Amino acid sequence: MSSIQTLRARLEKISSEIVLQEKLLDQLRHEKTLAQRQLNAAVDPVARLPLEISSEIFLQCLAPFPEKRPAGDCAPLLLLNICSTWSAIALSTPRLWSAVAIDFYYPEALTQLLPTWLKRAGKHPLSISLRGDFHSHHIPTIVWLYREQLKELEIVHEEDDRGSHDSEDEGLGILDLFGNATPEPLPLLETLIFCNEAGYRGLPAPQILRLLRLAPNLVNYTHTNSFLKHFGIPSEKPMHSTLRTLTFGGRDNPPAPDEGILACLLFPALTDLAVDLHMPGCSIFAFLKQQPTPALRGLVLGMTDYDTPDSVELHECLHLIPSLMRFQMWYPMPHYLVHICTNLTDSSSFLPNLDTLSIHLSPFYDSDWDSVWGSLLRAVSTRRIELQIEIFEKPPEDILAAFAELAARGAKICIRSDSGEYYI
C-alpha cells in the first residue's frame, strides 16, 4: 500500500472515531441534562409543591395591571428561563398570561408576542392595556377580537408625531374607538380606563355612551382627558345598573371635569365618585338629585376652578348623601373648609356616617388660615373622624401641637407635605 493510501485510510479511521466520540459526547450531555433536571427537582422546593401552590407563588411575582409590560427580566417571561420545571409550571398557569400591556410603537410585540401570549391564557378572563395611537387599526381589532374574554381594558392614546396637529382638521380632531369593527357586547368587562394624552384630539361622546351600554357588567370606569366631542343630553337618560366606581382624572391627581357624562346616564349602584366641581352642563347638586338611590360611600371633589358652587350649594349637595363615609377635597377655598367643618361640628345629622376627611391644601389662597385650622380642630375633636391633610408648607407649631394632642388621645390624624414628609 502506498503512503498516500495509508494516509487516506488513517484519515477515514480518525473521522470515524470523531463521529463515534461526538455521539458519545451528545449522549453524555443528554444524560447530564437529565441528571441536572432530577437534581433540580430534588432540591427545588417549588418543584416539590403541588401545581396549585407553585402556580399561586408564580402569580405573586406579577406586577399589578396595567403596569405589566412584556419583558424578559420580569414574570412571566422570566420564569420560562429558570429551568424546565419552572417553565412547565408557568405554561400550565393560564392566569400568568391573562394580563398584558402593549405599546404600539413596537409592532413586533403585536404581530409576534401578543397572539402567543394570549393563547397561553386559554379561556381565562383577560386584562389588556393598549398604548399608542387610536388611529391605528390594531386597537379596535384587538378589543373586538377578544371582547368575550375582556375583564379589564385600558386604552391610552398618545400623540403621533407623524401627522399634522391642525385642530381645524376634523379627521385629526376626532378619535374613532371602533374603527371598521362592528361594536358588540363586552359581557365580562368590569374595568374600563380611557386616557387621552393628545390634547388636540377628542373622543366622540356617542361612542363612549355606546361602549358603556355594551358593557352591562361594568363596575369601574375611569375617564381621563378625553375631551369629548359632540355631546348632547338625551331626552331619556339610560341607566347603568352595575357601575360602582366612576373616576374622572388620573390617579394621585386632582379630579377632572366629567365633560358631560354625568348629565347623560343614571348610576343607581354608584358608591364612589371622583370629579371636579366645575362640571359643564350638570352640577354635582343636579347629578345627585337625579340619581334613583344616591348611596355614595366615597366622594373626591376637585375645586381647582373659581367657577364652582358656593359653599351653601355644596352644603345642600352633601346633605343629599348621608351615606358618605370618605370625603376628599382637592384645593378647596378656605371658606369651603370653614363652612364644612362648622357644619360637622354643629350638626350630628350632617354627614352622619363620615369616617375619613382628606384634604389637599393649596398654597395659592391668601386667607386667614387660623380660622381654617381652628375649624378643623373643632370638627375632629367633636366628630372623632380620621383626618388626612397634604400641605405645601409646614403648619404653625401651635397647630401641630394641638393636633398632636388630639392624636395622643386616640384621634387618627395624618399631616404631611406634598413631598411625603410627615409632620404627624
GROMACS .gro file of C-alpha atoms in nm:
model
  424
    1MET     CA    1   0.000   0.000   0.000
    2SER     CA    2   0.136   0.334  -0.100
    3SER     CA    3   0.193   0.609   0.152
    4ILE     CA    4  -0.098   0.808   0.005
    5GLN     CA    5  -0.340   0.521   0.053
    6THR     CA    6  -0.213   0.471   0.406
    7LEU     CA    7  -0.277   0.834   0.493
    8ARG     CA    8  -0.625   0.824   0.343
    9ALA     CA    9  -0.712   0.513   0.543
   10ARG     CA   10  -0.580   0.675   0.857
   11LEU     CA   11  -0.794   0.987   0.798
   12GLU     CA   12  -1.105   0.774   0.745
   13LYS     CA   13  -1.038   0.591   1.070
   14ILE     CA   14  -0.983   0.915   1.260
   15SER     CA   15  -1.304   1.063   1.111
   16SER     CA   16  -1.498   0.753   1.217
   17GLU     CA   17  -1.356   0.785   1.568
   18ILE     CA   18  -1.455   1.153   1.580
   19VAL     CA   19  -1.813   1.070   1.476
   20LEU     CA   20  -1.827   0.799   1.740
   21GLN     CA   21  -1.687   1.029   2.009
   22GLU     CA   22  -1.930   1.304   1.912
   23LYS     CA   23  -2.221   1.061   1.951
   24LEU     CA   24  -2.085   0.958   2.290
   25LEU     CA   25  -2.043   1.325   2.386
   26ASP     CA   26  -2.401   1.406   2.281
   27GLN     CA   27  -2.525   1.113   2.484
   28LEU     CA   28  -2.327   1.230   2.787
   29ARG     CA   29  -2.463   1.582   2.750
   30HIS     CA   30  -2.816   1.440   2.733
   31GLU     CA   31  -2.759   1.226   3.042
   32LYS     CA   32  -2.611   1.528   3.221
   33THR     CA   33  -2.920   1.735   3.136
   34LEU     CA   34  -3.150   1.461   3.269
   35ALA     CA   35  -2.944   1.427   3.585
   36GLN     CA   36  -2.946   1.805   3.633
   37ARG     CA   37  -3.324   1.813   3.595
   38GLN     CA   38  -3.359   1.533   3.850
   39LEU     CA   39  -3.127   1.720   4.087
   40ASN     CA   40  -3.324   2.042   4.037
   41ALA     CA   41  -3.645   1.859   4.109
   42ALA     CA   42  -3.494   1.708   4.419
   43VAL     CA   43  -3.357   2.029   4.568
   44ASP     CA   44  -3.601   2.289   4.422
   45PRO     CA   45  -3.881   2.348   4.677
   46VAL     CA   46  -4.110   2.484   4.405
   47ALA     CA   47  -4.081   2.166   4.200
   48ARG     CA   48  -4.186   1.957   4.502
   49LEU     CA   49  -4.501   2.159   4.563
   50PRO     CA   50  -4.842   2.076   4.418
   51LEU     CA   51  -4.907   2.264   4.093
   52GLU     CA   52  -5.183   2.473   4.254
   53ILE     CA   53  -4.943   2.610   4.516
   54SER     CA   54  -4.645   2.668   4.286
   55SER     CA   55  -4.875   2.841   4.038
   56GLU     CA   56  -5.003   3.072   4.312
   57ILE     CA   57  -4.645   3.158   4.409
   58PHE     CA   58  -4.569   3.248   4.049
   59LEU     CA   59  -4.880   3.466   4.033
   60GLN     CA   60  -4.749   3.670   4.326
   61CYS     CA   61  -4.449   3.767   4.110
   62LEU     CA   62  -4.665   3.962   3.865
   63ALA     CA   63  -4.667   4.340   3.861
   64PRO     CA   64  -5.013   4.494   3.909
   65PHE     CA   65  -5.220   4.561   3.599
   66PRO     CA   66  -5.187   4.778   3.392
   67GLU     CA   67  -4.820   4.836   3.476
   68LYS     CA   68  -4.701   4.500   3.346
   69ARG     CA   69  -4.545   4.508   3.001
   70PRO     CA   70  -4.371   4.210   2.835
   71ALA     CA   71  -4.007   4.199   2.943
   72GLY     CA   72  -3.758   3.915   2.963
   73ASP     CA   73  -3.639   4.018   3.308
   74CYS     CA   74  -3.989   4.013   3.461
   75ALA     CA   75  -4.251   3.747   3.525
   76PRO     CA   76  -4.394   3.559   3.348
   77LEU     CA   77  -4.128   3.558   3.071
   78LEU     CA   78  -3.851   3.539   3.329
   79LEU     CA   79  -4.000   3.220   3.472
   80LEU     CA   80  -3.952   3.046   3.137
   81ASN     CA   81  -3.576   3.093   3.157
   82ILE     CA   82  -3.503   2.945   3.500
   83CYS     CA   83  -3.536   2.573   3.435
   84SER     CA   84  -3.763   2.330   3.253
   85THR     CA   85  -3.968   2.263   3.568
   86TRP     CA   86  -4.043   2.630   3.623
   87SER     CA   87  -4.116   2.674   3.253
   88ALA     CA   88  -4.365   2.386   3.264
   89ILE     CA   89  -4.537   2.537   3.569
   90ALA     CA   90  -4.557   2.879   3.403
   91LEU     CA   91  -4.702   2.738   3.082
   92SER     CA   92  -4.956   2.538   3.285
   93THR     CA   93  -5.083   2.851   3.464
   94PRO     CA   94  -5.318   3.047   3.231
   95ARG     CA   95  -5.365   3.329   3.481
   96LEU     CA   96  -4.997   3.420   3.440
   97TRP     CA   97  -5.072   3.517   3.081
   98SER     CA   98  -5.413   3.675   3.132
   99ALA     CA   99  -5.278   4.031   3.164
  100VAL     CA  100  -5.062   4.213   2.912
  101ALA     CA  101  -4.978   4.572   2.823
  102ILE     CA  102  -4.884   4.653   2.464
  103ASP     CA  103  -4.711   4.959   2.319
  104PHE     CA  104  -4.797   5.008   1.954
  105TYR     CA  105  -4.463   5.176   1.897
  106TYR     CA  106  -4.314   4.825   1.899
  107PRO     CA  107  -4.513   4.642   1.628
  108GLU     CA  108  -4.325   4.316   1.680
  109ALA     CA  109  -4.497   4.286   2.017
  110LEU     CA  110  -4.831   4.292   1.839
  111THR     CA  111  -4.750   4.064   1.545
  112GLN     CA  112  -4.539   3.807   1.727
  113LEU     CA  113  -4.577   3.817   2.103
  114LEU     CA  114  -4.942   3.902   2.160
  115PRO     CA  115  -5.106   3.602   1.982
  116THR     CA  116  -4.874   3.357   2.159
  117TRP     CA  117  -4.916   3.533   2.493
  118LEU     CA  118  -5.296   3.532   2.485
  119LYS     CA  119  -5.308   3.175   2.353
  120ARG     CA  120  -5.132   3.070   2.674
  121ALA     CA  121  -5.411   3.243   2.871
  122GLY     CA  122  -5.662   2.997   2.726
  123LYS     CA  123  -6.019   3.092   2.811
  124HIS     CA  124  -5.922   3.287   3.122
  125PRO     CA  125  -6.063   3.643   3.150
  126LEU     CA  126  -5.818   3.896   3.007
  127SER     CA  127  -5.672   4.228   3.123
  128ILE     CA  128  -5.532   4.424   2.828
  129SER     CA  129  -5.365   4.765   2.825
  130LEU     CA  130  -5.312   4.933   2.488
  131ARG     CA  131  -5.089   5.237   2.448
  132GLY     CA  132  -5.047   5.418   2.120
  133ASP     CA  133  -5.247   5.597   1.851
  134PHE     CA  134  -5.624   5.549   1.831
  135HIS     CA  135  -5.599   5.585   1.455
  136SER     CA  136  -5.403   5.261   1.447
  137HIS     CA  137  -5.632   4.989   1.313
  138HIS     CA  138  -5.483   4.749   1.569
  139ILE     CA  139  -5.674   4.891   1.866
  140PRO     CA  140  -6.031   4.809   1.760
  141THR     CA  141  -5.907   4.479   1.615
  142ILE     CA  142  -5.768   4.364   1.950
  143VAL     CA  143  -6.063   4.495   2.152
  144TRP     CA  144  -6.326   4.319   1.944
  145LEU     CA  145  -6.122   4.005   1.872
  146TYR     CA  146  -6.102   3.924   2.244
  147ARG     CA  147  -6.421   4.101   2.355
  148GLU     CA  148  -6.583   3.792   2.510
  149GLN     CA  149  -6.284   3.741   2.743
  150LEU     CA  150  -6.208   4.104   2.830
  151LYS     CA  151  -6.234   4.172   3.203
  152GLU     CA  152  -6.012   4.482   3.224
  153LEU     CA  153  -5.933   4.720   2.942
  154GLU     CA  154  -5.709   5.027   2.946
  155ILE     CA  155  -5.666   5.241   2.635
  156VAL     CA  156  -5.409   5.521   2.643
  157HIS     CA  157  -5.399   5.744   2.336
  158GLU     CA  158  -5.070   5.921   2.278
  159GLU     CA  159  -4.962   6.176   2.020
  160ASP     CA  160  -4.833   6.052   1.689
  161ASP     CA  161  -4.560   6.282   1.563
  162ARG     CA  162  -4.601   6.157   1.210
  163GLY     CA  163  -4.919   6.360   1.141
  164SER     CA  164  -5.035   6.719   1.145
  165HIS     CA  165  -5.184   6.855   1.465
  166ASP     CA  166  -5.406   7.111   1.295
  167SER     CA  167  -5.712   7.135   1.519
  168GLU     CA  168  -5.922   7.252   1.222
  169ASP     CA  169  -5.877   6.917   1.054
  170GLU     CA  170  -6.184   6.722   1.163
  171GLY     CA  171  -6.016   6.393   1.075
  172LEU     CA  172  -5.738   6.462   1.324
  173GLY     CA  173  -5.964   6.624   1.581
  174ILE     CA  174  -6.181   6.315   1.632
  175LEU     CA  175  -6.065   5.978   1.759
  176ASP     CA  176  -6.251   5.669   1.642
  177LEU     CA  177  -6.262   5.392   1.901
  178PHE     CA  178  -6.449   5.141   1.687
  179GLY     CA  179  -6.271   5.184   1.353
  180ASN     CA  180  -6.411   4.947   1.093
  181ALA     CA  181  -6.522   4.697   1.357
  182THR     CA  182  -6.885   4.635   1.444
  183PRO     CA  183  -6.925   4.701   1.819
  184GLU     CA  184  -7.058   4.400   2.005
  185PRO     CA  185  -7.129   4.334   2.376
  186LEU     CA  186  -6.844   4.301   2.623
  187PRO     CA  187  -7.009   4.059   2.869
  188LEU     CA  188  -6.719   4.017   3.115
  189LEU     CA  189  -6.581   4.372   3.115
  190GLU     CA  190  -6.559   4.507   3.471
  191THR     CA  191  -6.293   4.779   3.448
  192LEU     CA  192  -6.260   5.035   3.169
  193ILE     CA  193  -5.993   5.308   3.161
  194PHE     CA  194  -5.963   5.579   2.897
  195CYS     CA  195  -5.670   5.819   2.892
  196ASN     CA  196  -5.610   6.072   2.615
  197GLU     CA  197  -5.265   6.230   2.626
  198ALA     CA  198  -5.304   6.415   2.294
  199GLY     CA  199  -5.474   6.747   2.365
  200TYR     CA  200  -5.554   6.819   2.001
  201ARG     CA  201  -5.791   6.523   1.963
  202GLY     CA  202  -6.106   6.411   2.137
  203LEU     CA  203  -6.334   6.110   2.156
  204PRO     CA  204  -6.685   6.126   2.007
  205ALA     CA  205  -6.920   6.119   2.304
  206PRO     CA  206  -7.176   5.885   2.141
  207GLN     CA  207  -6.908   5.616   2.120
  208ILE     CA  208  -6.839   5.645   2.493
  209LEU     CA  209  -7.208   5.613   2.579
  210ARG     CA  210  -7.245   5.322   2.338
  211LEU     CA  211  -6.946   5.145   2.487
  212LEU     CA  212  -7.086   5.186   2.838
  213ARG     CA  213  -7.412   5.028   2.722
  214LEU     CA  214  -7.218   4.741   2.560
  215ALA     CA  215  -7.063   4.657   2.899
  216PRO     CA  216  -7.362   4.558   3.117
  217ASN     CA  217  -7.139   4.430   3.398
  218LEU     CA  218  -6.901   4.724   3.414
  219VAL     CA  219  -6.803   4.809   3.773
  220ASN     CA  220  -6.517   5.061   3.743
  221TYR     CA  221  -6.486   5.337   3.485
  222THR     CA  222  -6.200   5.589   3.469
  223HIS     CA  223  -6.209   5.876   3.219
  224THR     CA  224  -5.901   6.096   3.182
  225ASN     CA  225  -5.865   6.393   2.946
  226SER     CA  226  -6.069   6.251   2.662
  227PHE     CA  227  -6.206   6.589   2.551
  228LEU     CA  228  -6.541   6.456   2.439
  229LYS     CA  229  -6.681   6.589   2.113
  230HIS     CA  230  -7.045   6.629   2.005
  231PHE     CA  231  -7.207   6.565   2.342
  232GLY     CA  232  -7.584   6.603   2.359
  233ILE     CA  233  -7.800   6.531   2.662
  234PRO     CA  234  -8.053   6.257   2.576
  235SER     CA  235  -8.423   6.314   2.643
  236GLU     CA  236  -8.440   5.985   2.834
  237LYS     CA  237  -8.135   5.901   3.038
  238PRO     CA  238  -8.033   5.534   3.023
  239MET     CA  239  -7.943   5.357   3.346
  240HIS     CA  240  -7.621   5.171   3.414
  241SER     CA  241  -7.715   4.938   3.696
  242THR     CA  242  -7.375   4.785   3.787
  243LEU     CA  243  -7.127   5.075   3.782
  244ARG     CA  244  -6.991   5.137   4.132
  245THR     CA  245  -6.675   5.345   4.083
  246LEU     CA  246  -6.664   5.646   3.849
  247THR     CA  247  -6.341   5.844   3.829
  248PHE     CA  248  -6.265   6.150   3.619
  249GLY     CA  249  -5.893   6.222   3.615
  250GLY     CA  250  -5.572   6.034   3.681
  251ARG     CA  251  -5.453   5.858   3.990
  252ASP     CA  252  -5.297   6.077   4.263
  253ASN     CA  253  -5.401   6.394   4.081
  254PRO     CA  254  -5.690   6.637   4.123
  255PRO     CA  255  -6.012   6.505   3.967
  256ALA     CA  256  -6.110   6.633   3.623
  257PRO     CA  257  -6.446   6.764   3.495
  258ASP     CA  258  -6.693   6.499   3.379
  259GLU     CA  259  -6.717   6.650   3.029
  260GLY     CA  260  -7.093   6.590   3.021
  261ILE     CA  261  -7.113   6.219   3.102
  262LEU     CA  262  -7.292   6.266   3.433
  263ALA     CA  263  -7.574   6.451   3.258
  264CYS     CA  264  -7.642   6.158   3.025
  265LEU     CA  265  -7.659   5.847   3.245
  266LEU     CA  266  -7.807   5.729   3.574
  267PHE     CA  267  -7.594   5.522   3.813
  268PRO     CA  268  -7.813   5.367   4.085
  269ALA     CA  269  -7.531   5.141   4.216
  270LEU     CA  270  -7.264   5.414   4.231
  271THR     CA  271  -7.063   5.408   4.556
  272ASP     CA  272  -6.750   5.608   4.467
  273LEU     CA  273  -6.723   5.924   4.257
  274ALA     CA  274  -6.422   6.144   4.177
  275VAL     CA  275  -6.494   6.461   3.977
  276ASP     CA  276  -6.406   6.829   3.958
  277LEU     CA  277  -6.680   7.061   4.079
  278HIS     CA  278  -6.655   7.259   3.755
  279MET     CA  279  -6.897   7.034   3.561
  280PRO     CA  280  -7.017   7.171   3.226
  281GLY     CA  281  -7.387   7.114   3.173
  282CYS     CA  282  -7.455   6.944   3.506
  283SER     CA  283  -7.374   7.050   3.860
  284ILE     CA  284  -7.287   6.794   4.125
  285PHE     CA  285  -7.604   6.905   4.303
  286ALA     CA  286  -7.820   6.831   3.997
  287PHE     CA  287  -7.644   6.499   3.940
  288LEU     CA  288  -7.708   6.374   4.293
  289LYS     CA  289  -8.073   6.486   4.282
  290GLN     CA  290  -8.136   6.287   3.963
  291GLN     CA  291  -7.990   5.961   4.095
  292PRO     CA  292  -8.253   5.694   4.178
  293THR     CA  293  -8.082   5.592   4.503
  294PRO     CA  294  -7.780   5.811   4.586
  295ALA     CA  295  -7.576   5.589   4.818
  296LEU     CA  296  -7.224   5.720   4.776
  297ARG     CA  297  -6.965   5.591   5.020
  298GLY     CA  298  -6.669   5.781   4.877
  299LEU     CA  299  -6.656   6.126   4.716
  300VAL     CA  300  -6.349   6.305   4.577
  301LEU     CA  301  -6.407   6.664   4.466
  302GLY     CA  302  -6.169   6.882   4.274
  303MET     CA  303  -6.207   7.254   4.347
  304THR     CA  304  -5.949   7.389   4.106
  305ASP     CA  305  -6.174   7.640   3.930
  306TYR     CA  306  -6.332   7.952   4.076
  307ASP     CA  307  -6.649   7.884   3.874
  308THR     CA  308  -6.772   7.628   4.127
  309PRO     CA  309  -7.081   7.611   4.350
  310ASP     CA  310  -7.080   7.835   4.654
  311SER     CA  311  -7.040   7.681   4.997
  312VAL     CA  312  -7.416   7.688   5.061
  313GLU     CA  313  -7.489   7.485   4.748
  314LEU     CA  314  -7.210   7.242   4.837
  315HIS     CA  315  -7.361   7.207   5.183
  316GLU     CA  316  -7.701   7.123   5.030
  317CYS     CA  317  -7.531   6.880   4.796
  318LEU     CA  318  -7.362   6.693   5.082
  319HIS     CA  319  -7.695   6.673   5.265
  320LEU     CA  320  -7.819   6.452   4.979
  321ILE     CA  321  -7.563   6.182   5.059
  322PRO     CA  322  -7.586   6.093   5.430
  323SER     CA  323  -7.430   5.756   5.340
  324LEU     CA  324  -7.093   5.924   5.269
  325MET     CA  325  -6.804   5.770   5.463
  326ARG     CA  326  -6.495   5.903   5.281
  327PHE     CA  327  -6.476   6.266   5.166
  328GLN     CA  328  -6.170   6.405   4.988
  329MET     CA  329  -6.121   6.762   4.867
  330TRP     CA  330  -5.853   6.890   4.633
  331TYR     CA  331  -5.752   7.255   4.679
  332PRO     CA  332  -6.070   7.383   4.846
  333MET     CA  333  -6.102   7.755   4.906
  334PRO     CA  334  -6.065   7.837   5.276
  335HIS     CA  335  -6.428   7.942   5.325
  336TYR     CA  336  -6.540   7.600   5.189
  337LEU     CA  337  -6.340   7.427   5.461
  338VAL     CA  338  -6.464   7.654   5.736
  339HIS     CA  339  -6.827   7.607   5.630
  340ILE     CA  340  -6.800   7.227   5.607
  341CYS     CA  341  -6.611   7.189   5.934
  342THR     CA  342  -6.855   7.418   6.113
  343ASN     CA  343  -7.145   7.204   5.996
  344LEU     CA  344  -6.963   6.889   6.105
  345THR     CA  345  -6.911   7.041   6.450
  346ASP     CA  346  -7.260   7.186   6.499
  347SER     CA  347  -7.482   6.919   6.340
  348SER     CA  348  -7.467   6.545   6.401
  349SER     CA  349  -7.709   6.497   6.109
  350PHE     CA  350  -7.462   6.648   5.862
  351LEU     CA  351  -7.270   6.358   5.702
  352PRO     CA  352  -7.358   6.130   5.997
  353ASN     CA  353  -7.154   5.834   5.864
  354LEU     CA  354  -6.840   6.028   5.773
  355ASP     CA  355  -6.533   5.835   5.882
  356THR     CA  356  -6.245   5.995   5.689
  357LEU     CA  357  -6.186   6.353   5.574
  358SER     CA  358  -5.892   6.403   5.334
  359ILE     CA  359  -5.778   6.748   5.223
  360HIS     CA  360  -5.514   6.862   4.974
  361LEU     CA  361  -5.448   7.222   5.068
  362SER     CA  362  -5.349   7.475   4.802
  363PRO     CA  363  -5.064   7.723   4.858
  364PHE     CA  364  -5.228   7.985   4.638
  365TYR     CA  365  -5.512   8.109   4.857
  366ASP     CA  366  -5.424   8.420   5.058
  367SER     CA  367  -5.658   8.394   5.354
  368ASP     CA  368  -5.684   8.372   5.729
  369TRP     CA  369  -5.567   8.016   5.782
  370ASP     CA  370  -5.610   8.043   6.159
  371SER     CA  371  -5.986   8.014   6.115
  372VAL     CA  372  -5.936   7.711   5.888
  373TRP     CA  373  -5.712   7.529   6.132
  374GLY     CA  374  -5.939   7.613   6.421
  375SER     CA  375  -6.247   7.477   6.243
  376LEU     CA  376  -6.061   7.157   6.152
  377LEU     CA  377  -5.950   7.108   6.513
  378ARG     CA  378  -6.305   7.151   6.642
  379ALA     CA  379  -6.451   6.914   6.378
  380VAL     CA  380  -6.202   6.636   6.452
  381SER     CA  381  -6.238   6.678   6.825
  382THR     CA  382  -6.619   6.672   6.808
  383ARG     CA  383  -6.682   6.402   6.548
  384ARG     CA  384  -6.371   6.186   6.605
  385ILE     CA  385  -6.326   6.143   6.230
  386GLU     CA  386  -5.997   6.043   6.070
  387LEU     CA  387  -5.820   6.346   5.922
  388GLN     CA  388  -5.565   6.332   5.641
  389ILE     CA  389  -5.406   6.657   5.522
  390GLU     CA  390  -5.148   6.718   5.249
  391ILE     CA  391  -4.995   7.064   5.260
  392PHE     CA  392  -4.720   7.250   5.077
  393GLU     CA  393  -4.578   7.431   5.379
  394LYS     CA  394  -4.536   7.311   5.734
  395PRO     CA  395  -4.824   7.426   5.958
  396PRO     CA  396  -4.753   7.655   6.256
  397GLU     CA  397  -4.605   7.480   6.558
  398ASP     CA  398  -4.903   7.560   6.783
  399ILE     CA  399  -5.138   7.397   6.527
  400LEU     CA  400  -4.918   7.087   6.506
  401ALA     CA  401  -4.907   7.070   6.886
  402ALA     CA  402  -5.288   7.089   6.907
  403PHE     CA  403  -5.330   6.812   6.650
  404ALA     CA  404  -5.062   6.603   6.821
  405GLU     CA  405  -5.256   6.630   7.146
  406LEU     CA  406  -5.570   6.505   6.972
  407ALA     CA  407  -5.370   6.218   6.823
  408ALA     CA  408  -5.236   6.128   7.168
  409ARG     CA  409  -5.598   6.097   7.285
  410GLY     CA  410  -5.675   5.847   7.009
  411ALA     CA  411  -5.769   6.061   6.709
  412LYS     CA  412  -5.644   5.936   6.372
  413ILE     CA  413  -5.457   6.229   6.220
  414CYS     CA  414  -5.202   6.243   5.940
  415ILE     CA  415  -5.049   6.571   5.824
  416ARG     CA  416  -4.775   6.555   5.564
  417SER     CA  417  -4.611   6.766   5.294
  418ASP     CA  418  -4.666   6.708   4.925
  419SER     CA  419  -4.314   6.563   4.914
  420GLY     CA  420  -4.407   6.294   5.164
  421GLU     CA  421  -4.258   6.441   5.483
  422TYR     CA  422  -4.477   6.352   5.779
  423TYR     CA  423  -4.547   6.612   6.045
  424ILE     CA  424  -4.790   6.399   6.247
   0.00000   0.00000   0.00000
